[in-house]
XYZ file of C-alpha atoms in Angstrom:
370
model
C 112.852 84.917 138.031
C 112.986 81.717 136.074
C 116.296 79.970 135.894
C 117.777 77.727 133.211
C 119.863 74.639 133.797
C 121.582 72.443 131.191
C 121.570 68.723 131.825
C 123.172 66.331 129.305
C 122.539 68.805 126.520
C 118.869 69.338 127.384
C 117.815 72.763 128.604
C 115.198 72.746 131.344
C 113.343 75.890 132.384
C 112.955 76.063 136.172
C 110.280 77.889 138.119
C 111.120 80.269 140.944
C 110.824 77.453 143.476
C 113.238 75.257 141.501
C 110.666 72.846 140.080
C 110.734 71.564 136.522
C 107.898 72.658 134.216
C 105.087 70.209 133.657
C 106.262 67.538 131.221
C 104.062 66.697 128.233
C 102.805 63.133 128.358
C 102.389 61.368 125.009
C 99.605 58.815 124.647
C 101.927 55.970 123.663
C 101.378 52.261 123.078
C 103.144 50.115 125.654
C 106.063 49.166 123.409
C 106.690 52.624 121.901
C 109.619 54.777 123.089
C 109.328 58.501 123.752
C 109.495 60.571 120.546
C 112.360 62.995 120.139
C 111.140 66.584 120.662
C 113.304 69.633 119.874
C 114.313 71.591 122.954
C 113.200 74.832 121.315
C 109.685 73.523 120.612
C 108.483 71.664 123.711
C 105.131 69.948 123.429
C 101.902 71.300 124.917
C 98.214 70.540 124.511
C 97.649 74.122 123.359
C 100.217 73.788 120.561
C 98.714 70.497 119.446
C 95.213 71.969 119.238
C 96.458 75.036 117.384
C 98.432 72.780 115.036
C 95.326 70.715 114.310
C 93.459 73.844 113.211
C 96.369 74.991 111.047
C 96.843 71.537 109.518
C 93.295 71.592 108.158
C 93.148 75.282 107.230
C 93.042 76.209 103.519
C 94.431 79.640 104.428
C 97.814 77.895 104.305
C 97.642 77.651 100.505
C 98.193 80.582 98.183
C 94.798 80.308 96.489
C 93.054 79.000 99.638
C 91.999 75.732 97.995
C 94.129 73.222 99.902
C 95.340 72.511 103.404
C 97.899 70.037 104.703
C 94.943 67.741 105.302
C 94.002 67.826 101.610
C 96.958 65.581 100.784
C 97.045 63.793 104.141
C 93.568 62.435 104.900
C 92.999 60.714 108.229
C 90.776 58.001 106.733
C 93.664 57.045 104.412
C 96.273 57.016 107.201
C 97.166 60.596 106.292
C 97.843 59.937 102.614
C 95.549 60.935 99.740
C 95.009 57.909 97.503
C 96.983 59.310 94.577
C 100.172 57.837 93.211
C 101.421 61.322 92.416
C 100.222 64.260 94.467
C 98.402 67.231 92.967
C 99.181 70.682 94.338
C 96.910 73.652 94.880
C 97.695 74.986 91.381
C 96.955 71.567 89.808
C 100.641 70.813 89.282
C 101.175 67.043 89.323
C 104.109 66.018 91.470
C 106.566 63.247 90.631
C 105.882 61.506 93.964
C 102.983 60.681 96.235
C 102.181 62.149 99.640
C 103.860 60.087 102.351
C 101.844 58.796 105.277
C 102.139 60.833 108.465
C 101.515 57.787 110.656
C 104.110 57.865 113.468
C 105.977 60.660 111.717
C 107.280 61.710 115.148
C 109.629 58.718 114.841
C 110.827 59.369 111.292
C 114.594 59.690 110.876
C 114.019 61.655 107.654
C 110.869 63.280 106.386
C 110.626 62.971 102.611
C 111.053 60.241 100.051
C 114.658 61.102 99.223
C 115.866 64.315 100.901
C 118.531 63.399 103.488
C 118.749 66.924 104.901
C 115.223 67.629 106.164
C 115.077 65.983 109.595
C 112.752 68.201 111.682
C 109.021 68.589 111.260
C 109.302 72.304 111.942
C 111.485 72.878 108.881
C 109.681 70.313 106.750
C 106.407 72.248 107.057
C 107.960 75.114 105.090
C 108.519 72.932 102.014
C 104.878 72.351 101.031
C 103.909 75.871 102.114
C 106.501 77.850 100.140
C 108.204 75.335 97.832
C 108.236 76.103 94.108
C 109.583 72.865 92.584
C 107.012 71.457 92.712
C 104.320 73.870 93.863
C 102.304 72.292 96.664
C 100.395 74.764 98.830
C 101.789 77.606 96.768
C 102.269 80.361 99.343
C 104.424 83.216 98.094
C 104.093 85.717 100.932
C 104.742 85.106 104.607
C 102.941 88.320 105.550
C 99.860 87.373 103.522
C 99.605 84.136 105.472
C 99.981 85.878 108.833
C 97.361 88.498 107.878
C 94.912 85.743 107.030
C 95.498 84.094 110.386
C 95.162 87.381 112.272
C 91.834 88.016 110.519
C 90.402 84.715 111.814
C 88.960 85.440 115.306
C 89.622 81.896 116.491
C 93.365 82.124 116.055
C 94.116 84.966 118.463
C 93.160 82.921 121.548
C 94.646 79.698 120.144
C 98.059 81.272 119.514
C 97.961 83.066 122.871
C 97.185 79.824 124.701
C 100.126 78.166 122.970
C 102.553 81.024 123.703
C 101.077 82.877 126.695
C 104.201 84.965 127.333
C 104.394 86.263 123.768
C 102.624 89.561 123.134
C 102.454 88.946 119.365
C 102.383 85.152 118.981
C 101.103 84.865 115.395
C 104.415 84.286 113.611
C 105.598 81.901 110.919
C 107.862 80.143 113.409
C 104.914 79.500 115.705
C 102.833 78.271 112.761
C 105.388 75.588 111.900
C 106.012 74.756 115.556
C 102.300 74.149 116.105
C 101.857 72.030 112.971
C 104.878 69.945 114.010
C 103.412 69.494 117.497
C 100.150 68.186 116.018
C 101.987 65.826 113.699
C 103.968 64.390 116.628
C 100.784 63.068 118.249
C 99.686 61.125 115.133
C 100.735 57.875 116.769
C 99.296 54.552 115.625
C 99.968 51.323 117.501
C 96.676 49.540 118.125
C 96.214 47.348 115.074
C 95.030 43.736 115.286
C 98.635 42.627 114.816
C 99.707 44.760 117.793
C 97.088 43.056 119.933
C 98.284 39.683 118.680
C 101.900 40.590 119.465
C 100.815 41.515 122.983
C 99.325 38.058 123.513
C 95.813 38.084 122.045
C 95.897 34.996 119.827
C 92.414 35.717 118.480
C 93.275 39.216 117.231
C 94.380 38.066 113.771
C 93.599 35.172 111.454
C 95.754 32.078 111.029
C 96.537 33.369 107.558
C 97.900 36.629 108.997
C 99.993 34.674 111.502
C 101.562 32.658 108.688
C 102.117 35.875 106.759
C 103.920 37.395 109.737
C 106.221 34.382 109.926
C 107.129 34.806 106.269
C 107.524 38.590 106.619
C 109.991 38.215 109.493
C 111.856 35.284 107.926
C 115.246 35.307 106.236
C 113.520 33.896 103.148
C 111.455 37.012 102.412
C 113.736 39.430 104.342
C 111.025 42.131 104.468
C 111.829 42.999 108.067
C 115.311 44.299 107.253
C 113.814 47.487 105.789
C 110.411 47.352 107.483
C 111.081 46.121 111.001
C 110.683 47.520 114.477
C 107.720 49.220 116.068
C 107.181 51.574 113.107
C 107.671 48.863 110.466
C 110.395 51.024 108.921
C 114.078 50.946 109.741
C 114.356 54.700 109.063
C 113.446 55.472 112.673
C 114.385 57.975 115.350
C 113.296 58.487 118.963
C 114.452 60.101 122.186
C 116.737 57.179 123.111
C 118.441 56.894 119.732
C 122.195 57.413 119.644
C 122.976 56.648 116.003
C 121.557 58.229 112.853
C 119.204 55.679 111.331
C 118.109 57.615 108.253
C 118.325 55.210 105.336
C 117.432 55.118 101.655
C 117.183 51.902 99.655
C 116.816 50.882 96.021
C 114.191 48.153 95.714
C 114.596 47.359 92.021
C 111.503 49.221 90.878
C 113.161 50.400 87.638
C 116.193 49.662 85.480
C 115.635 51.592 82.283
C 119.017 51.071 80.638
C 120.280 47.890 82.263
C 122.692 49.973 84.348
C 120.284 51.150 87.051
C 118.610 54.172 85.439
C 115.378 55.534 86.931
C 112.913 57.996 85.363
C 114.478 61.443 84.979
C 112.193 63.156 87.503
C 112.623 60.461 90.161
C 116.315 59.824 90.737
C 115.930 59.387 94.488
C 118.822 60.125 96.835
C 121.130 60.784 93.858
C 119.319 64.082 93.295
C 121.032 65.304 96.481
C 124.311 63.363 96.479
C 125.020 63.161 92.713
C 126.371 59.675 93.390
C 125.501 57.124 90.676
C 125.050 54.389 93.265
C 122.308 56.456 94.922
C 120.074 56.482 91.847
C 116.738 54.924 92.810
C 117.355 55.017 96.566
C 114.257 56.075 98.505
C 113.184 56.024 102.130
C 111.485 52.781 103.268
C 108.054 54.052 104.391
C 106.183 52.734 107.388
C 103.957 49.738 106.701
C 101.496 50.635 109.440
C 98.027 51.074 107.916
C 99.561 50.108 104.572
C 96.302 48.578 103.309
C 94.824 52.093 103.300
C 97.570 53.870 101.389
C 97.365 52.493 97.832
C 98.751 52.965 95.248
C 102.253 51.993 96.304
C 105.886 53.022 95.792
C 107.127 56.609 95.690
C 105.360 57.209 92.365
C 102.280 55.038 92.824
C 103.407 52.676 90.096
C 102.087 49.548 91.843
C 98.326 49.560 92.319
C 97.733 46.883 94.946
C 99.378 44.994 97.784
C 99.284 41.913 95.559
C 101.381 43.801 93.000
C 103.865 44.763 95.715
C 104.153 41.204 97.015
C 104.657 39.877 93.483
C 107.416 42.419 92.815
C 109.376 41.573 95.945
C 108.869 37.847 95.421
C 110.381 38.283 91.942
C 113.322 40.259 93.348
C 112.439 43.423 91.454
C 109.934 44.931 89.061
C 109.927 43.715 85.468
C 108.343 46.080 82.924
C 108.080 44.377 79.572
C 107.432 47.313 77.236
C 106.981 51.046 76.957
C 109.207 53.977 77.931
C 109.847 52.535 81.403
C 110.690 49.019 80.211
C 113.444 47.276 82.111
C 114.323 44.480 84.506
C 114.573 45.806 88.051
C 115.805 42.420 89.237
C 119.194 43.172 87.708
C 119.486 46.772 88.895
C 123.099 47.095 90.130
C 122.061 49.523 92.882
C 119.387 47.242 94.300
C 119.348 46.509 98.039
C 120.987 43.262 99.096
C 117.729 42.373 100.849
C 115.648 42.364 97.643
C 116.583 38.924 96.383
C 113.203 37.380 95.681
C 111.626 34.437 97.452
C 109.425 31.466 96.679
C 105.743 32.288 96.905
C 102.530 30.405 96.224
C 99.040 31.870 95.867
C 98.416 30.767 99.451
C 101.564 32.312 100.918
C 100.970 35.534 98.959
C 97.480 35.690 100.480
C 99.021 35.120 103.910
C 101.421 38.032 103.436
C 98.567 40.258 102.339
C 96.527 39.202 105.389
C 99.431 40.142 107.642
C 99.819 43.547 106.007
C 96.079 44.139 106.328
C 96.315 43.289 110.032
C 98.463 46.422 110.491
C 95.397 48.664 110.004
C 94.588 50.635 113.144
C 90.874 51.403 112.890
C 90.912 53.425 116.101
C 93.616 55.714 114.740
C 91.895 56.523 111.452
C 88.666 57.465 113.242
C 90.127 59.186 116.320
C 88.359 62.566 116.717
C 91.519 64.085 118.220
C 93.086 64.000 114.765
C 90.044 65.094 112.753
C 89.313 68.345 110.938
C 88.127 70.866 113.591
C 86.637 73.249 111.047
């Protein structure tokens, strides 16, 4: 019989001879810590491969027109190039699809929901959510019937859960998708190679841009630091909750901090006025590929983003969204503006462009298997 032993809160299944099961080995860059993996969904190659098939399968949408991969394209660092996502029923969402780059390390998993912390539970939101409709599934059994009817899935599910006589379940669907998402790890950009000692990996302009990015003048690193270039990070060695949501002065409709009605940020969950406009700081890895920018795609280019932060907030002169984000009372203390010239702005852009990991966006392990 197999035994079970608890060690520091982690449950380890033991074989009959007392050995630990084979431990999954992530393909990690040298400076990346081990991702946190739920004890009830241990990693395996079989789960990852099954999850890759499910991630790209249109059977996961109600009308079979979209998959997870429709809104998270590998060539765009697992975004879709739209400021506001469009669901399978053509409903336009108030926010864009977040990048899945290094999502295994995310302390929270949406733009402003502080509750959803696990990839397994997050997968249910686009599948079955109604406000807004994304994939538009309405029947769990319909989904499972579709998967059972595909001859490829029987062996894939059985390989992932060999001891389960009926492995095609919704729980196993979300577990497999989460396992695939946890291997979407990017850490081989030119800037990474420069940081590891290769002086020729980036241009002099990018080096100057990095100095400004990590300086107390620009203060970008406070919200976009660390190995993920986001301070909303989690990993296996983390002790403290590092989920964070920040207001960057994108809007100020009434002079008192108002944001558009359908994009209130964290306040939608807390009902706290000071949380209006607070959103998760996304990773900046592969950021040059993920335009347009901000939660609603309101800034078209990296130059627009740099100009906004240099100004200390977004100023909209006219129209229904007019306002001076620089004076938003809820704005982060780190968005103060900084002196910038055309040359230093170009340097910052060069640095951000040096975070593009070409190997990651073309890696066949992450591509559509269908």
